[in-house]
């Protein structure tokens, strides 16, 4: 296992994995429920780039994260403390301000699956990504705003021993031709998660210059 190893959960078609591939990391495996999205990830990052050092016990196909936890819990437990990073964020549709935003959307429960996965694998670091609505509490019948899922997630990760910090990031400041705010949460077992964001902004200008991009897209 390489020094910079990671697992991508709720991987979609592999956007985060592609970024980590370009940064020199090695993927152990990815978990994605959508058959079409996983087929895209598999074509680009497994068949074309040979990016993943795929664990033999997990079939290279689409998977529901809860099924992986249930069927392969023993194998996941054997990875505990050996993985540098877990990345990914549960589906955003139930939280998104652009959609119907339903508190009882069954996909919102996948945040608990994320916590359970982290509690089993115990990576040294984690990066969680979601929409801005994840930081805004749902209102009850009396229009009282509830506790944001971001706060609940932070508290549960801290109970697992992680130091955690989350920030809203405007990704158009980093070369993406789309004004889109994203909630990024970083957790570490050792160190200060604030340093992640310091490094991110410190290197922003140089990164854009290397890519031949303007500071605002």
PDB file of C-alpha atoms in Angstrom:
ATOM      1  CA  UNK A   1       0.000   0.000   0.000  1.00  0.00           C
ATOM      2  CA  UNK A   2       1.419   3.361  -1.052  1.00  0.00           C
ATOM      3  CA  UNK A   3       1.990   6.212   1.368  1.00  0.00           C
ATOM      4  CA  UNK A   4      -0.826   8.228  -0.235  1.00  0.00           C
ATOM      5  CA  UNK A   5      -3.696   5.752  -0.375  1.00  0.00           C
ATOM      6  CA  UNK A   6      -7.386   6.601  -0.360  1.00  0.00           C
ATOM      7  CA  UNK A   7     -10.913   5.235  -0.737  1.00  0.00           C
ATOM      8  CA  UNK A   8     -13.591   7.135  -2.659  1.00  0.00           C
ATOM      9  CA  UNK A   9     -17.156   6.625  -1.370  1.00  0.00           C
ATOM     10  CA  UNK A  10     -20.270   8.001  -3.087  1.00  0.00           C
ATOM     11  CA  UNK A  11     -17.766   8.272  -5.926  1.00  0.00           C
ATOM     12  CA  UNK A  12     -20.094   9.243  -8.779  1.00  0.00           C
ATOM     13  CA  UNK A  13     -18.309   9.106 -12.116  1.00  0.00           C
ATOM     14  CA  UNK A  14     -14.922   9.678 -10.447  1.00  0.00           C
ATOM     15  CA  UNK A  15     -14.319  13.429 -10.271  1.00  0.00           C
ATOM     16  CA  UNK A  16     -12.590  13.383  -6.884  1.00  0.00           C
ATOM     17  CA  UNK A  17     -10.669  10.251  -7.831  1.00  0.00           C
ATOM     18  CA  UNK A  18      -9.412  11.925 -11.005  1.00  0.00           C
ATOM     19  CA  UNK A  19      -8.137  14.879  -8.981  1.00  0.00           C
ATOM     20  CA  UNK A  20      -6.366  12.589  -6.548  1.00  0.00           C
ATOM     21  CA  UNK A  21      -4.935  10.590  -9.454  1.00  0.00           C
ATOM     22  CA  UNK A  22      -3.509  13.792 -10.937  1.00  0.00           C
ATOM     23  CA  UNK A  23      -2.045  14.659  -7.518  1.00  0.00           C
ATOM     24  CA  UNK A  24      -0.199  11.338  -7.282  1.00  0.00           C
ATOM     25  CA  UNK A  25      -2.455   9.440  -4.890  1.00  0.00           C
ATOM     26  CA  UNK A  26      -3.374   5.755  -5.251  1.00  0.00           C
ATOM     27  CA  UNK A  27      -6.983   4.605  -5.016  1.00  0.00           C
ATOM     28  CA  UNK A  28      -7.714   1.364  -3.180  1.00  0.00           C
ATOM     29  CA  UNK A  29     -11.319   1.145  -4.404  1.00  0.00           C
ATOM     30  CA  UNK A  30     -14.424   3.256  -5.018  1.00  0.00           C
ATOM     31  CA  UNK A  31     -18.032   2.775  -3.925  1.00  0.00           C
ATOM     32  CA  UNK A  32     -20.821   4.059  -6.182  1.00  0.00           C
ATOM     33  CA  UNK A  33     -24.413   2.807  -6.419  1.00  0.00           C
ATOM     34  CA  UNK A  34     -25.279   4.123  -9.903  1.00  0.00           C
ATOM     35  CA  UNK A  35     -24.462   1.598 -12.607  1.00  0.00           C
ATOM     36  CA  UNK A  36     -23.890   4.275 -15.269  1.00  0.00           C
ATOM     37  CA  UNK A  37     -21.729   6.475 -13.037  1.00  0.00           C
ATOM     38  CA  UNK A  38     -19.562   3.535 -12.003  1.00  0.00           C
ATOM     39  CA  UNK A  39     -19.213   2.424 -15.633  1.00  0.00           C
ATOM     40  CA  UNK A  40     -17.761   5.879 -16.406  1.00  0.00           C
ATOM     41  CA  UNK A  41     -15.365   5.697 -13.448  1.00  0.00           C
ATOM     42  CA  UNK A  42     -14.310   2.178 -14.406  1.00  0.00           C
ATOM     43  CA  UNK A  43     -13.625   3.092 -18.035  1.00  0.00           C
ATOM     44  CA  UNK A  44     -11.589   6.213 -17.240  1.00  0.00           C
ATOM     45  CA  UNK A  45      -9.753   5.295 -14.040  1.00  0.00           C
ATOM     46  CA  UNK A  46      -9.570   1.491 -13.941  1.00  0.00           C
ATOM     47  CA  UNK A  47      -9.339   0.380 -17.569  1.00  0.00           C
ATOM     48  CA  UNK A  48      -7.609   3.409 -19.178  1.00  0.00           C
ATOM     49  CA  UNK A  49      -5.385   4.699 -16.370  1.00  0.00           C
ATOM     50  CA  UNK A  50      -4.985   1.618 -14.124  1.00  0.00           C
ATOM     51  CA  UNK A  51      -5.340   4.053 -11.236  1.00  0.00           C
ATOM     52  CA  UNK A  52      -6.879   1.819  -8.586  1.00  0.00           C
ATOM     53  CA  UNK A  53      -4.959  -0.881  -6.741  1.00  0.00           C
ATOM     54  CA  UNK A  54      -8.320  -2.591  -6.317  1.00  0.00           C
ATOM     55  CA  UNK A  55      -8.813  -4.819  -3.281  1.00  0.00           C
ATOM     56  CA  UNK A  56      -9.473  -8.361  -4.516  1.00  0.00           C
ATOM     57  CA  UNK A  57     -12.367  -9.037  -2.139  1.00  0.00           C
ATOM     58  CA  UNK A  58     -14.558  -6.277  -3.640  1.00  0.00           C
ATOM     59  CA  UNK A  59     -15.983  -6.920  -7.147  1.00  0.00           C
ATOM     60  CA  UNK A  60     -15.300  -4.116  -9.641  1.00  0.00           C
ATOM     61  CA  UNK A  61     -18.919  -3.084 -10.070  1.00  0.00           C
ATOM     62  CA  UNK A  62     -21.485  -0.668  -8.675  1.00  0.00           C
ATOM     63  CA  UNK A  63     -22.184  -1.085  -4.950  1.00  0.00           C
ATOM     64  CA  UNK A  64     -24.549   0.302  -2.340  1.00  0.00           C
ATOM     65  CA  UNK A  65     -22.450   1.501   0.591  1.00  0.00           C
ATOM     66  CA  UNK A  66     -24.731  -0.138   3.157  1.00  0.00           C
ATOM     67  CA  UNK A  67     -24.362  -3.466   1.370  1.00  0.00           C
ATOM     68  CA  UNK A  68     -20.575  -3.101   1.355  1.00  0.00           C
ATOM     69  CA  UNK A  69     -20.587  -2.393   5.088  1.00  0.00           C
ATOM     70  CA  UNK A  70     -22.852  -5.370   5.755  1.00  0.00           C
ATOM     71  CA  UNK A  71     -21.193  -7.943   3.476  1.00  0.00           C
ATOM     72  CA  UNK A  72     -17.549  -6.879   3.738  1.00  0.00           C
ATOM     73  CA  UNK A  73     -17.346  -5.529   7.272  1.00  0.00           C
ATOM     74  CA  UNK A  74     -14.556  -7.925   8.239  1.00  0.00           C
ATOM     75  CA  UNK A  75     -12.450  -6.868   5.230  1.00  0.00           C
ATOM     76  CA  UNK A  76     -13.062  -3.196   6.025  1.00  0.00           C
ATOM     77  CA  UNK A  77     -12.024  -3.752   9.640  1.00  0.00           C
ATOM     78  CA  UNK A  78      -8.724  -5.184   8.407  1.00  0.00           C
ATOM     79  CA  UNK A  79      -8.041  -1.817   6.717  1.00  0.00           C
ATOM     80  CA  UNK A  80      -8.494   0.105   9.975  1.00  0.00           C
ATOM     81  CA  UNK A  81      -5.668   2.582  10.490  1.00  0.00           C
ATOM     82  CA  UNK A  82      -3.956   1.632   7.213  1.00  0.00           C
ATOM     83  CA  UNK A  83      -5.749   4.068   4.856  1.00  0.00           C
ATOM     84  CA  UNK A  84      -4.528   7.645   4.580  1.00  0.00           C
ATOM     85  CA  UNK A  85      -7.715   9.230   3.301  1.00  0.00           C
ATOM     86  CA  UNK A  86     -11.423   8.669   2.687  1.00  0.00           C
ATOM     87  CA  UNK A  87     -13.110  11.132   0.333  1.00  0.00           C
ATOM     88  CA  UNK A  88     -16.679  11.627  -0.795  1.00  0.00           C
ATOM     89  CA  UNK A  89     -20.035  13.075   0.117  1.00  0.00           C
ATOM     90  CA  UNK A  90     -23.502  11.505   0.231  1.00  0.00           C
ATOM     91  CA  UNK A  91     -26.112  12.482  -2.405  1.00  0.00           C
ATOM     92  CA  UNK A  92     -27.033  16.156  -2.175  1.00  0.00           C
ATOM     93  CA  UNK A  93     -30.575  16.185  -3.609  1.00  0.00           C
ATOM     94  CA  UNK A  94     -32.309  16.201  -0.225  1.00  0.00           C
ATOM     95  CA  UNK A  95     -30.223  19.164   0.973  1.00  0.00           C
ATOM     96  CA  UNK A  96     -29.936  21.250  -2.198  1.00  0.00           C
ATOM     97  CA  UNK A  97     -31.562  24.691  -2.185  1.00  0.00           C
ATOM     98  CA  UNK A  98     -32.013  24.272  -5.951  1.00  0.00           C
ATOM     99  CA  UNK A  99     -34.246  21.233  -5.517  1.00  0.00           C
ATOM    100  CA  UNK A 100     -37.241  20.322  -3.401  1.00  0.00           C
ATOM    101  CA  UNK A 101     -35.061  20.081  -0.258  1.00  0.00           C
ATOM    102  CA  UNK A 102     -36.807  17.459   1.839  1.00  0.00           C
ATOM    103  CA  UNK A 103     -35.730  16.639   5.377  1.00  0.00           C
ATOM    104  CA  UNK A 104     -37.146  13.132   5.082  1.00  0.00           C
ATOM    105  CA  UNK A 105     -35.458  12.348   1.769  1.00  0.00           C
ATOM    106  CA  UNK A 106     -34.195   8.806   2.299  1.00  0.00           C
ATOM    107  CA  UNK A 107     -30.851   9.767   0.718  1.00  0.00           C
ATOM    108  CA  UNK A 108     -30.173  12.096   3.659  1.00  0.00           C
ATOM    109  CA  UNK A 109     -29.777   9.001   5.842  1.00  0.00           C
ATOM    110  CA  UNK A 110     -26.617   8.151   3.912  1.00  0.00           C
ATOM    111  CA  UNK A 111     -24.779  10.630   6.136  1.00  0.00           C
ATOM    112  CA  UNK A 112     -25.088   7.976   8.834  1.00  0.00           C
ATOM    113  CA  UNK A 113     -23.617   5.407   6.438  1.00  0.00           C
ATOM    114  CA  UNK A 114     -20.690   7.785   5.914  1.00  0.00           C
ATOM    115  CA  UNK A 115     -20.114   7.963   9.671  1.00  0.00           C
ATOM    116  CA  UNK A 116     -20.304   4.186  10.012  1.00  0.00           C
ATOM    117  CA  UNK A 117     -17.795   3.678   7.193  1.00  0.00           C
ATOM    118  CA  UNK A 118     -15.371   6.131   8.811  1.00  0.00           C
ATOM    119  CA  UNK A 119     -15.792   4.457  12.205  1.00  0.00           C
ATOM    120  CA  UNK A 120     -14.819   1.076  10.710  1.00  0.00           C
ATOM    121  CA  UNK A 121     -11.941   2.069   8.391  1.00  0.00           C
ATOM    122  CA  UNK A 122     -10.542   4.819  10.661  1.00  0.00           C
ATOM    123  CA  UNK A 123      -8.613   6.721   7.953  1.00  0.00           C
ATOM    124  CA  UNK A 124      -5.942   9.176   9.029  1.00  0.00           C
ATOM    125  CA  UNK A 125      -7.742  11.942   7.127  1.00  0.00           C
ATOM    126  CA  UNK A 126     -11.121  12.544   5.513  1.00  0.00           C
ATOM    127  CA  UNK A 127     -12.548  15.032   3.052  1.00  0.00           C
ATOM    128  CA  UNK A 128     -16.316  15.420   2.920  1.00  0.00           C
ATOM    129  CA  UNK A 129     -18.075  17.414   0.173  1.00  0.00           C
ATOM    130  CA  UNK A 130     -21.672  18.549  -0.198  1.00  0.00           C
ATOM    131  CA  UNK A 131     -23.918  21.468  -1.171  1.00  0.00           C
ATOM    132  CA  UNK A 132     -24.469  24.656   0.820  1.00  0.00           C
ATOM    133  CA  UNK A 133     -27.857  23.363   1.994  1.00  0.00           C
ATOM    134  CA  UNK A 134     -26.027  20.764   4.087  1.00  0.00           C
ATOM    135  CA  UNK A 135     -25.073  23.624   6.442  1.00  0.00           C
ATOM    136  CA  UNK A 136     -28.645  24.934   6.794  1.00  0.00           C
ATOM    137  CA  UNK A 137     -31.079  23.331   9.225  1.00  0.00           C
ATOM    138  CA  UNK A 138     -34.493  22.152   8.082  1.00  0.00           C
ATOM    139  CA  UNK A 139     -37.489  24.043   9.467  1.00  0.00           C
ATOM    140  CA  UNK A 140     -40.126  22.229  11.491  1.00  0.00           C
ATOM    141  CA  UNK A 141     -43.914  22.686  11.362  1.00  0.00           C
ATOM    142  CA  UNK A 142     -43.597  25.928  13.384  1.00  0.00           C
ATOM    143  CA  UNK A 143     -40.939  27.331  11.034  1.00  0.00           C
ATOM    144  CA  UNK A 144     -38.212  26.843  13.638  1.00  0.00           C
ATOM    145  CA  UNK A 145     -34.881  26.057  12.042  1.00  0.00           C
ATOM    146  CA  UNK A 146     -33.365  22.756  13.129  1.00  0.00           C
ATOM    147  CA  UNK A 147     -29.763  21.713  13.628  1.00  0.00           C
ATOM    148  CA  UNK A 148     -27.790  21.621  10.336  1.00  0.00           C
ATOM    149  CA  UNK A 149     -26.571  18.218   9.209  1.00  0.00           C
ATOM    150  CA  UNK A 150     -23.072  19.727   8.997  1.00  0.00           C
ATOM    151  CA  UNK A 151     -23.047  20.341  12.754  1.00  0.00           C
ATOM    152  CA  UNK A 152     -24.329  16.836  13.495  1.00  0.00           C
ATOM    153  CA  UNK A 153     -21.672  15.331  11.234  1.00  0.00           C
ATOM    154  CA  UNK A 154     -18.908  17.407  12.839  1.00  0.00           C
ATOM    155  CA  UNK A 155     -19.909  16.356  16.346  1.00  0.00           C
ATOM    156  CA  UNK A 156     -20.059  12.663  15.420  1.00  0.00           C
ATOM    157  CA  UNK A 157     -16.665  12.791  13.726  1.00  0.00           C
ATOM    158  CA  UNK A 158     -15.190  14.491  16.776  1.00  0.00           C
ATOM    159  CA  UNK A 159     -16.595  11.664  18.911  1.00  0.00           C
ATOM    160  CA  UNK A 160     -14.564   9.299  16.694  1.00  0.00           C
ATOM    161  CA  UNK A 161     -11.398  11.237  17.555  1.00  0.00           C
ATOM    162  CA  UNK A 162     -11.122  13.551  14.539  1.00  0.00           C
ATOM    163  CA  UNK A 163     -10.267  17.240  14.585  1.00  0.00           C
ATOM    164  CA  UNK A 164     -12.722  18.729  12.096  1.00  0.00           C
ATOM    165  CA  UNK A 165     -13.232  21.973  10.210  1.00  0.00           C
ATOM    166  CA  UNK A 166     -15.689  22.823   7.454  1.00  0.00           C
ATOM    167  CA  UNK A 167     -15.872  25.822   5.104  1.00  0.00           C
ATOM    168  CA  UNK A 168     -17.905  27.013   2.145  1.00  0.00           C
ATOM    169  CA  UNK A 169     -15.736  27.213  -0.978  1.00  0.00           C
ATOM    170  CA  UNK A 170     -16.594  29.093  -4.177  1.00  0.00           C
ATOM    171  CA  UNK A 171     -15.098  26.702  -6.704  1.00  0.00           C
ATOM    172  CA  UNK A 172     -15.074  29.342  -9.455  1.00  0.00           C
ATOM    173  CA  UNK A 173     -12.048  30.776  -7.610  1.00  0.00           C
ATOM    174  CA  UNK A 174     -10.108  27.601  -8.399  1.00  0.00           C
ATOM    175  CA  UNK A 175     -10.439  27.374 -12.157  1.00  0.00           C
ATOM    176  CA  UNK A 176     -13.918  25.884 -12.504  1.00  0.00           C
ATOM    177  CA  UNK A 177     -16.107  27.773 -15.038  1.00  0.00           C
ATOM    178  CA  UNK A 178     -19.136  27.642 -12.756  1.00  0.00           C
ATOM    179  CA  UNK A 179     -20.111  29.785  -9.763  1.00  0.00           C
ATOM    180  CA  UNK A 180     -20.950  27.060  -7.321  1.00  0.00           C
ATOM    181  CA  UNK A 181     -20.544  27.058  -3.566  1.00  0.00           C
ATOM    182  CA  UNK A 182     -19.494  23.788  -2.016  1.00  0.00           C
ATOM    183  CA  UNK A 183     -19.236  22.772   1.627  1.00  0.00           C
ATOM    184  CA  UNK A 184     -15.890  21.094   2.266  1.00  0.00           C
ATOM    185  CA  UNK A 185     -15.207  19.413   5.598  1.00  0.00           C
ATOM    186  CA  UNK A 186     -11.765  18.103   6.530  1.00  0.00           C
ATOM    187  CA  UNK A 187     -11.010  15.777   9.430  1.00  0.00           C
ATOM    188  CA  UNK A 188      -7.651  14.572  10.744  1.00  0.00           C
ATOM    189  CA  UNK A 189      -6.641  12.213  13.525  1.00  0.00           C
ATOM    190  CA  UNK A 190      -3.404  14.138  13.995  1.00  0.00           C
ATOM    191  CA  UNK A 191      -2.726  17.787  13.198  1.00  0.00           C
ATOM    192  CA  UNK A 192      -4.877  20.824  12.488  1.00  0.00           C
ATOM    193  CA  UNK A 193      -7.534  20.613   9.728  1.00  0.00           C
ATOM    194  CA  UNK A 194      -7.407  24.409   9.338  1.00  0.00           C
ATOM    195  CA  UNK A 195      -4.020  23.983   7.629  1.00  0.00           C
ATOM    196  CA  UNK A 196      -5.777  22.315   4.679  1.00  0.00           C
ATOM    197  CA  UNK A 197      -7.669  25.521   3.896  1.00  0.00           C
ATOM    198  CA  UNK A 198      -4.606  27.699   4.521  1.00  0.00           C
ATOM    199  CA  UNK A 199      -2.617  25.665   1.989  1.00  0.00           C
ATOM    200  CA  UNK A 200      -5.538  25.659  -0.443  1.00  0.00           C
ATOM    201  CA  UNK A 201      -5.717  29.451  -0.618  1.00  0.00           C
ATOM    202  CA  UNK A 202      -1.965  29.967  -0.331  1.00  0.00           C
ATOM    203  CA  UNK A 203      -1.344  27.867  -3.448  1.00  0.00           C
ATOM    204  CA  UNK A 204      -4.359  29.100  -5.400  1.00  0.00           C
ATOM    205  CA  UNK A 205      -2.625  31.771  -7.484  1.00  0.00           C
ATOM    206  CA  UNK A 206       0.305  29.523  -8.427  1.00  0.00           C
ATOM    207  CA  UNK A 207      -2.064  26.679  -9.307  1.00  0.00           C
ATOM    208  CA  UNK A 208      -4.062  28.908 -11.669  1.00  0.00           C
ATOM    209  CA  UNK A 209      -0.894  30.277 -13.284  1.00  0.00           C
ATOM    210  CA  UNK A 210       0.364  26.744 -14.005  1.00  0.00           C
ATOM    211  CA  UNK A 211      -2.990  25.899 -15.581  1.00  0.00           C
ATOM    212  CA  UNK A 212      -3.019  29.153 -17.601  1.00  0.00           C
ATOM    213  CA  UNK A 213      -6.247  30.329 -15.932  1.00  0.00           C
ATOM    214  CA  UNK A 214      -7.401  33.693 -14.650  1.00  0.00           C
ATOM    215  CA  UNK A 215      -8.066  34.260 -10.954  1.00  0.00           C
ATOM    216  CA  UNK A 216     -11.786  34.526 -11.613  1.00  0.00           C
ATOM    217  CA  UNK A 217     -13.434  32.288 -14.196  1.00  0.00           C
TER     218      UNK A 217
END
